[in-house]
Coordinates of C-alpha atoms in Angstrom, one line a residue:
M1 CA -14.8 36.1 -30.5
N2 CA -13.1 39.3 -31.8
D3 CA -9.4 39.9 -31.5
Q4 CA -9.8 42.5 -28.8
S5 CA -11.7 40.1 -26.5
L6 CA -9.2 37.4 -27.1
H7 CA -6.3 39.5 -25.9
K8 CA -7.9 40.3 -22.6
A9 CA -6.5 37.1 -21.3
A10 CA -3.0 36.6 -20.0
P11 CA -3.1 32.9 -19.3
L12 CA 0.3 32.3 -17.7
F13 CA 0.3 35.6 -15.7
E14 CA -3.1 34.8 -14.4
A15 CA -2.1 31.3 -13.5
L16 CA 0.8 32.6 -11.5
L17 CA -1.4 35.1 -9.7
R18 CA -4.0 32.4 -8.8
Y19 CA -1.4 30.1 -7.4
S20 CA 0.4 32.8 -5.5
R21 CA -2.9 33.7 -3.7
D22 CA -3.0 30.1 -2.2
P23 CA 0.4 28.6 -2.7
G24 CA 0.2 25.8 -0.1
V25 CA 3.3 24.6 1.7
P26 CA 6.4 24.7 -0.6
F27 CA 8.7 21.7 -0.4
H28 CA 10.1 22.4 -3.8
T29 CA 12.4 24.9 -5.6
P30 CA 13.0 27.8 -5.4
G31 CA 14.8 27.4 -2.1
H32 CA 13.7 30.8 -0.7
K33 CA 10.3 29.1 0.0
A34 CA 8.0 31.8 -0.9
G35 CA 10.3 34.5 0.4
L36 CA 11.3 33.0 3.7
G37 CA 14.9 32.8 2.6
L38 CA 15.1 36.2 1.0
E39 CA 16.7 39.2 2.8
P40 CA 14.1 41.6 4.3
E41 CA 14.7 44.2 1.7
W42 CA 13.1 42.0 -0.9
R43 CA 10.0 41.5 1.1
S44 CA 9.7 45.1 2.0
L45 CA 9.9 46.4 -1.5
P46 CA 6.4 47.4 -2.6
D47 CA 7.4 47.3 -6.3
W48 CA 10.3 45.5 -7.9
S49 CA 9.9 47.2 -11.3
G50 CA 12.4 49.9 -10.3
L51 CA 15.1 47.3 -10.0
D52 CA 14.5 46.0 -13.6
L53 CA 17.4 47.9 -15.1
T54 CA 20.0 47.3 -17.8
E55 CA 23.6 48.2 -18.3
I56 CA 23.3 52.0 -17.9
A57 CA 26.2 54.3 -16.9
G58 CA 24.4 55.7 -13.8
L59 CA 24.2 52.3 -12.2
A60 CA 28.0 51.8 -12.1
W61 CA 27.2 48.1 -12.4
E62 CA 30.5 46.8 -13.6
P63 CA 32.6 47.3 -10.5
A64 CA 29.6 46.3 -8.3
L65 CA 29.2 43.0 -10.2
A66 CA 32.9 42.3 -10.1
E67 CA 33.0 42.8 -6.3
A68 CA 29.8 40.7 -5.8
Q69 CA 31.4 37.8 -7.8
E70 CA 34.6 38.1 -5.7
L71 CA 32.6 37.9 -2.5
A72 CA 30.8 34.8 -3.8
A73 CA 34.1 33.2 -4.7
R74 CA 35.3 33.8 -1.1
L75 CA 32.2 32.2 0.4
F76 CA 32.4 29.1 -1.8
G77 CA 36.2 28.7 -1.8
A78 CA 36.8 29.5 -5.5
A79 CA 39.4 31.5 -7.3
H80 CA 36.6 33.2 -9.3
S81 CA 32.8 32.9 -9.5
F82 CA 30.6 33.8 -12.4
F83 CA 27.0 34.9 -11.8
L84 CA 24.5 33.0 -14.0
T85 CA 21.1 34.2 -15.0
Q86 CA 20.2 31.2 -17.1
G87 CA 20.5 28.6 -14.4
A88 CA 23.0 25.9 -13.8
T89 CA 22.4 25.0 -17.5
Q90 CA 24.3 28.1 -18.6
G91 CA 27.2 27.3 -16.4
L92 CA 27.5 23.7 -17.5
I93 CA 27.3 24.4 -21.2
G94 CA 29.5 27.5 -21.0
A95 CA 32.2 25.5 -19.1
M96 CA 32.1 22.7 -21.6
L97 CA 32.4 25.1 -24.5
G98 CA 35.2 26.9 -22.9
V99 CA 37.5 24.2 -21.6
F100 CA 37.1 21.1 -23.8
P101 CA 38.5 21.3 -27.3
P102 CA 36.0 20.5 -30.1
G103 CA 36.1 16.8 -31.1
S104 CA 37.8 15.7 -27.8
T105 CA 36.7 12.8 -25.7
V106 CA 35.0 13.5 -22.4
L107 CA 33.8 11.1 -19.8
V108 CA 30.2 11.7 -18.7
A109 CA 28.5 10.1 -15.7
R110 CA 25.2 8.8 -17.1
H111 CA 23.0 10.4 -14.4
C112 CA 23.8 13.8 -15.9
H113 CA 21.2 16.4 -16.5
A114 CA 20.0 16.9 -20.1
A115 CA 21.9 20.2 -20.1
V116 CA 25.2 18.2 -20.3
I117 CA 23.9 16.5 -23.4
H118 CA 23.2 19.9 -24.9
G119 CA 26.8 20.9 -24.0
L120 CA 28.1 17.8 -25.8
I121 CA 26.2 18.8 -28.9
L122 CA 27.2 22.5 -29.0
A123 CA 30.9 21.8 -28.1
D124 CA 31.1 18.8 -30.6
L125 CA 32.4 16.4 -28.0
H126 CA 32.7 12.7 -28.1
P127 CA 31.1 11.3 -24.9
V128 CA 32.1 8.1 -23.1
Y129 CA 29.2 7.5 -20.7
V130 CA 30.1 6.1 -17.3
A131 CA 27.6 3.8 -15.6
V132 CA 26.1 4.8 -12.2
D133 CA 25.1 2.7 -9.2
R134 CA 21.5 2.4 -8.3
L135 CA 19.6 1.8 -5.1
P136 CA 17.7 -1.4 -5.8
H137 CA 14.9 -0.7 -3.3
W138 CA 14.3 2.8 -4.6
G139 CA 15.1 2.7 -8.3
L140 CA 17.3 5.8 -7.8
P141 CA 20.8 6.7 -9.1
A142 CA 23.3 6.5 -6.2
G143 CA 26.4 8.0 -7.8
I144 CA 29.1 7.1 -10.3
N145 CA 30.2 3.5 -10.5
R146 CA 33.9 3.6 -9.6
R147 CA 34.8 0.5 -11.6
S148 CA 33.1 1.8 -14.7
L149 CA 35.1 5.0 -14.3
E150 CA 38.3 3.1 -14.0
E151 CA 37.5 1.1 -17.1
A152 CA 36.6 4.1 -19.1
L153 CA 39.9 5.8 -18.1
A154 CA 41.9 2.7 -19.1
A155 CA 40.1 2.5 -22.5
H156 CA 40.2 6.2 -23.2
P157 CA 43.5 7.6 -21.9
E158 CA 43.0 10.5 -24.3
A159 CA 39.9 11.7 -22.4
S160 CA 40.1 15.4 -21.5
G161 CA 38.1 15.1 -18.4
L162 CA 35.0 14.0 -16.5
V163 CA 31.6 15.7 -16.2
M164 CA 29.6 14.3 -13.2
T165 CA 26.7 15.1 -10.9
N166 CA 27.2 15.3 -7.2
P167 CA 25.0 15.2 -5.2
T168 CA 22.1 13.5 -7.0
Y169 CA 18.7 15.0 -7.3
Q170 CA 17.6 13.0 -4.3
G171 CA 20.7 14.2 -2.3
I172 CA 23.0 11.2 -2.5
A173 CA 26.6 12.5 -2.3
E174 CA 29.9 10.8 -2.7
P175 CA 33.4 11.8 -1.6
L176 CA 35.2 13.4 -4.5
A177 CA 38.9 13.0 -3.4
P178 CA 39.1 9.4 -4.8
I179 CA 37.6 10.5 -8.1
R180 CA 40.1 13.4 -8.2
R181 CA 43.0 11.0 -7.8
L182 CA 41.7 8.7 -10.5
L183 CA 41.5 11.6 -13.0
A184 CA 45.0 12.9 -12.2
G185 CA 45.4 16.0 -14.2
R186 CA 42.3 15.8 -16.3
I187 CA 39.5 18.3 -15.9
L188 CA 36.8 17.6 -13.3
L189 CA 33.6 19.5 -14.0
I190 CA 31.0 18.9 -11.3
D191 CA 27.3 19.6 -11.7
E192 CA 26.6 20.6 -8.1
A193 CA 23.2 22.1 -8.9
H194 CA 21.7 20.5 -5.7
G195 CA 24.8 21.0 -3.5
G196 CA 27.0 23.7 -2.1
H197 CA 25.6 23.4 1.4
L198 CA 26.8 19.9 2.3
G199 CA 29.9 21.1 4.2
W200 CA 27.6 23.4 6.3
S201 CA 25.4 20.4 7.0
G202 CA 28.0 18.2 8.5
L203 CA 29.2 16.5 5.3
K204 CA 32.7 18.0 4.7
G205 CA 34.5 16.2 1.9
Y206 CA 31.4 15.9 -0.2
D207 CA 31.4 19.4 -1.6
A208 CA 33.0 20.1 -5.0
C209 CA 35.3 22.8 -3.5
G210 CA 38.8 21.4 -3.1
C211 CA 38.4 18.6 -5.7
A212 CA 36.8 20.1 -8.9
D213 CA 38.4 22.3 -11.4
L214 CA 35.0 23.9 -12.1
W215 CA 31.7 23.4 -10.4
V216 CA 28.2 24.7 -11.1
Q217 CA 25.5 25.4 -8.5
G218 CA 21.8 26.0 -9.0
T219 CA 21.6 28.5 -6.2
H220 CA 17.9 29.0 -6.6
K221 CA 17.3 25.3 -5.6
I222 CA 18.2 25.6 -1.9
H223 CA 20.5 28.7 -1.4
G224 CA 17.6 31.1 -1.7
S225 CA 18.3 33.2 -4.8
L226 CA 15.5 33.7 -7.4
T227 CA 14.6 31.1 -10.0
Q228 CA 17.0 30.9 -13.0
T229 CA 20.1 31.9 -11.1
G230 CA 23.2 30.0 -10.5
L231 CA 27.0 30.2 -10.0
L232 CA 29.9 28.8 -11.9
H233 CA 33.0 28.5 -9.8
V234 CA 36.6 28.0 -11.0
A235 CA 39.3 26.6 -8.8
R236 CA 42.7 28.2 -8.3
T237 CA 44.1 25.2 -10.2
G238 CA 41.4 25.3 -12.8
P239 CA 41.5 26.3 -16.5
P240 CA 42.2 29.9 -17.6
L241 CA 39.4 32.3 -16.8
S242 CA 39.6 33.7 -20.3
A243 CA 38.6 30.2 -21.7
V244 CA 35.6 29.9 -19.3
R245 CA 34.5 33.4 -20.0
R246 CA 34.7 32.7 -23.7
G247 CA 32.4 29.7 -23.3
L248 CA 29.9 31.7 -21.3
D249 CA 29.9 34.5 -23.8
L250 CA 28.9 32.1 -26.6
I251 CA 25.6 31.2 -24.9
G252 CA 24.9 34.0 -22.4
T253 CA 22.4 36.8 -22.9
S254 CA 23.8 40.3 -23.5
S255 CA 21.0 41.7 -21.4
P256 CA 21.0 39.8 -18.1
S257 CA 18.3 40.6 -15.5
F258 CA 19.8 42.8 -12.8
I259 CA 17.0 41.5 -10.5
L260 CA 18.4 38.0 -10.9
L261 CA 22.0 39.2 -10.5
A262 CA 21.1 41.1 -7.4
S263 CA 19.3 38.2 -5.9
L264 CA 22.6 36.2 -6.2
D265 CA 24.5 38.9 -4.4
S266 CA 21.8 39.2 -1.7
A267 CA 21.6 35.4 -1.2
R268 CA 25.4 35.3 -0.8
R269 CA 25.2 37.9 1.9
F270 CA 22.3 36.1 3.7
L271 CA 24.2 32.8 3.6
A272 CA 27.5 34.3 4.8
L273 CA 25.9 36.2 7.7
K274 CA 23.2 33.9 8.8
G275 CA 22.0 31.2 6.4
R276 CA 25.0 28.8 6.4
D277 CA 24.9 28.5 10.2
M278 CA 21.2 27.6 10.0
F279 CA 22.0 24.5 7.9
G280 CA 23.9 23.0 10.8
E281 CA 21.8 24.4 13.7
R282 CA 18.5 23.1 12.4
L283 CA 19.6 19.6 11.5
P284 CA 18.0 18.0 14.6
G285 CA 14.5 19.0 13.4
M286 CA 15.0 17.3 10.1
A287 CA 16.4 14.2 11.7
D288 CA 13.4 14.1 14.1
L289 CA 11.0 14.4 11.2
K290 CA 12.6 11.5 9.3
E291 CA 12.6 9.3 12.4
R292 CA 8.9 9.9 13.1
L293 CA 7.9 9.4 9.5
A294 CA 9.8 6.1 9.4
R295 CA 7.7 4.8 12.3
L296 CA 4.4 5.3 10.5
A297 CA 2.8 2.2 9.1
G298 CA 3.7 1.5 5.5
V299 CA 6.0 4.5 5.2
A300 CA 9.6 4.0 4.0
V301 CA 12.2 6.8 4.3
L302 CA 15.5 6.9 2.5
T303 CA 18.4 7.0 4.9
D304 CA 22.2 6.8 4.9
R305 CA 21.9 3.2 6.1
E306 CA 20.8 2.1 2.6
L307 CA 23.9 3.7 0.9
D308 CA 27.4 2.4 0.4
A309 CA 29.6 3.2 3.4
D310 CA 31.4 6.1 1.8
R311 CA 28.3 7.8 0.5
A312 CA 26.1 10.2 2.4
L313 CA 22.6 11.7 2.1
D314 CA 21.9 15.4 2.1
P315 CA 19.9 15.9 5.3
W316 CA 17.9 18.6 3.6
K317 CA 16.3 16.2 1.1
L318 CA 13.5 13.9 2.2
V319 CA 12.5 10.9 0.0
I320 CA 9.6 8.7 1.1
A321 CA 7.4 5.9 -0.2
L322 CA 4.1 4.6 1.0
N323 CA 2.5 1.2 0.6
G324 CA -0.5 1.2 -1.6
Q325 CA 0.2 4.4 -3.4
S326 CA 2.5 5.3 -6.3
G327 CA 4.7 8.3 -6.0
Y328 CA 2.3 10.2 -8.3
E329 CA -0.7 9.2 -6.2
L330 CA 1.0 10.3 -3.0
E331 CA 2.0 13.6 -4.5
R332 CA -1.6 14.3 -5.6
S333 CA -3.0 13.3 -2.2
L334 CA -0.6 15.6 -0.4
Y335 CA -1.4 18.6 -2.6
G336 CA -5.1 18.0 -3.2
R337 CA -6.0 17.2 0.5
F338 CA -3.4 19.1 2.5
G339 CA -2.0 21.9 0.3
I340 CA 1.5 20.4 0.4
Q341 CA 3.5 20.6 -2.8
P342 CA 6.5 18.2 -3.1
E343 CA 9.3 18.7 -5.5
Y344 CA 9.0 15.6 -7.5
A345 CA 7.3 12.2 -7.7
A346 CA 8.2 9.1 -9.7
G347 CA 7.7 5.3 -9.4
A348 CA 7.0 4.8 -5.7
Q349 CA 8.8 7.7 -4.2
V350 CA 8.2 11.4 -3.5
T351 CA 11.1 13.8 -3.0
F352 CA 10.8 16.9 -0.9
F353 CA 13.3 19.8 -0.9
M354 CA 13.5 21.4 2.6
A355 CA 15.3 24.6 3.7
P356 CA 16.5 25.5 7.2
W357 CA 14.5 28.8 7.2
Q358 CA 11.2 26.8 7.2
Q359 CA 9.7 26.6 10.6
A360 CA 9.0 23.6 12.8
G361 CA 5.3 24.0 12.3
V362 CA 5.6 23.5 8.6
L363 CA 7.5 20.2 9.1
E364 CA 4.8 19.1 11.6
R365 CA 2.1 19.8 8.9
L366 CA 3.9 17.5 6.5
Y367 CA 4.2 14.8 9.2
Q368 CA 0.5 15.0 10.0
A369 CA -0.5 14.8 6.4
V370 CA 1.6 11.7 5.7
A371 CA 0.3 10.1 8.9
D372 CA -3.3 10.7 7.9
I373 CA -2.7 9.1 4.5
S374 CA -0.8 6.2 6.0
R375 CA -3.7 5.4 8.3
Q376 CA -5.8 4.7 5.2
T377 CA -3.2 2.9 3.0
G378 CA -0.3 2.0 5.2
Q379 CA -1.6 -1.5 6.2
Q380 CA -1.7 -2.6 2.5
A381 CA 1.0 -5.0 1.3
D382 CA 4.2 -3.4 -0.1
S383 CA 3.4 -3.4 -3.8
R384 CA 5.5 -0.4 -4.7
N385 CA 6.8 0.0 -8.2
F386 CA 10.3 1.5 -8.0
G387 CA 10.5 2.5 -11.6
T388 CA 12.6 1.5 -14.5
A389 CA 16.4 1.1 -14.5
F390 CA 17.8 2.1 -17.9
D391 CA 21.0 0.8 -19.3
I392 CA 23.3 3.0 -21.4
P393 CA 22.3 2.5 -25.1
P394 CA 25.0 2.0 -27.7
L395 CA 26.4 5.2 -29.2
I396 CA 26.1 5.1 -33.0
L397 CA 26.8 8.7 -33.9
K398 CA 28.4 11.6 -32.0
P399 CA 25.7 13.7 -30.4
R400 CA 26.3 16.7 -32.6
A401 CA 26.2 14.7 -35.8
A402 CA 22.9 13.1 -34.8
A403 CA 21.3 16.3 -33.5
F404 CA 22.0 18.2 -36.8
A405 CA 21.5 15.3 -39.2
P406 CA 18.4 15.1 -41.4
R407 CA 15.6 13.7 -39.2
Q408 CA 12.1 12.4 -39.2
S409 CA 9.5 11.6 -36.6
V410 CA 8.4 8.1 -36.0
P411 CA 5.9 6.6 -33.5
L412 CA 7.7 5.7 -30.3
R413 CA 6.4 2.1 -30.6
Q414 CA 8.1 1.8 -34.0
A415 CA 11.4 3.4 -33.1
A416 CA 13.4 0.3 -32.1
G417 CA 16.6 0.0 -34.2
R418 CA 16.6 3.7 -35.1
V419 CA 19.1 6.3 -33.9
A420 CA 17.8 9.0 -31.6
A421 CA 18.2 12.6 -32.9
T422 CA 17.0 14.2 -29.7
T423 CA 17.3 14.0 -25.9
V424 CA 14.5 12.1 -24.2
A425 CA 14.3 12.5 -20.4
P426 CA 11.7 12.2 -17.7
Y427 CA 11.4 15.7 -16.1
P428 CA 12.1 16.3 -13.4
P429 CA 14.9 15.4 -12.8
G430 CA 16.0 15.5 -16.5
I431 CA 18.3 12.5 -16.6
P432 CA 18.4 11.2 -20.2
V433 CA 16.9 7.9 -21.1
L434 CA 18.1 8.5 -24.7
A435 CA 20.6 11.0 -26.0
P436 CA 21.3 12.0 -29.6
G437 CA 23.3 9.4 -31.5
E438 CA 22.1 6.5 -29.4
L439 CA 20.4 3.3 -30.6
I440 CA 16.8 3.1 -29.6
R441 CA 15.9 -0.3 -28.2
D442 CA 12.8 -2.0 -26.8
P443 CA 13.7 -1.6 -23.1
E444 CA 13.9 2.2 -23.5
I445 CA 10.6 2.3 -25.4
Q446 CA 8.8 0.2 -22.8
G447 CA 10.3 2.1 -19.9
L448 CA 9.2 5.4 -21.3
F449 CA 5.7 4.1 -21.8
E450 CA 5.7 2.9 -18.2
I451 CA 6.7 6.3 -16.9
E452 CA 3.9 7.9 -18.9
R453 CA 1.4 5.3 -17.7
Q454 CA 2.3 6.1 -14.1
G455 CA 1.7 9.8 -14.7
G456 CA 5.2 11.1 -15.3
T457 CA 6.2 13.8 -17.7
I458 CA 8.7 13.1 -20.5
R459 CA 10.5 15.8 -22.4
G460 CA 11.9 15.3 -25.9
L461 CA 9.0 13.5 -27.4
D462 CA 6.8 15.1 -30.1
P463 CA 3.4 16.4 -29.1
D464 CA 1.8 13.4 -30.8
G465 CA 4.1 11.0 -28.9
G466 CA 6.5 10.4 -31.7
I467 CA 10.3 10.6 -31.4
A468 CA 12.8 12.4 -33.7
V469 CA 15.3 9.9 -35.3
V470 CA 18.1 10.3 -37.7
K471 CA 16.7 9.9 -41.2
E472 CA 17.9 6.7 -43.0

């Protein structure tokens, strides 16, 4: 094949076009759900290319961006909000670079996203990982373990602050006022990538606003902006804006997409004028769907009743399990037979991200699909595998030291006793099993193989299945 023929293909572009022609029912990110949550102006534009601009004088973009960020801050209760075009990852890493002094000790809830580990590396921070509670019947993280946090604070009074995730990927949220009191004057940085709407959904006191010094939202996940957008909010009692801005400047692009920036502004307007009310108004439909699914033979639905008394479940997340099928098998059945695409599958469970602008007919289609599958498998015995619960491995080297140390790749089966030089995490949701500087042990190795055996995706391993370790 000559070079000219080879370049007639555009594999990724063509794959996107194929999928867009028959996308199925989206119960996944982005939260606009194939445009349903976008303002009409986006859907009526015949061509978006005219919006793909850069920092030109005629656009008068600087005052417009400043006003747009101020309006976002008013909506989300912040002193200042920064628009992000590199996702919540940009906000987390930028905040860590800006507010924590290099070399300082920082408490990190272990169910953090891999982006937090990258922030530890770039900012040269010493992490003290805080254990998280788990739901034994689901194998899911349920929030920070309060006793572990108290012990970490007692053992490390020098800690500059805490980085934690709330709510979890599956929507489990915890009240933040008790954690704020434990931290006293230390910095509280919350990864609220999957939150920001809880107060609009009847869960006041679970949002980061009012407790966090800084919080980061992945607005594309449910708030309706385009993929790769997010917001970093700074509280009135938070760190100096100049420090936060400095951290963001270190990692941010100098040519942000104005289409992405505009989608943040548009999503804020939509939420303020209409969308946030929909989160409360359409809760009965979600509650009814969950109750009906729970009555199906062999179907389990995650509910508040399985959580600690002070925790709550985001009503716009749906987590189910079905007797006789792994989460991966159920996901394949839903998409292959019914055109329904969930967000995520692992172990026994499948997670769906819903949005209030989805219509009742779409929820009914999901119910009927699960009902059809349950008629075939629901009478089987409950043999669900709820996945592997990983302990926190011992930290041998600081993450930065391990990440930049001379390294070599070894087969994963032979890696026990070595020190990880990379982050290894099932994705989604991106919670690390191993972080740079940690001792690799047999339970982590076997757990990773089990995730692969079930059909999961693991990031951080070499293409041949090896793992990068610090060279001895």
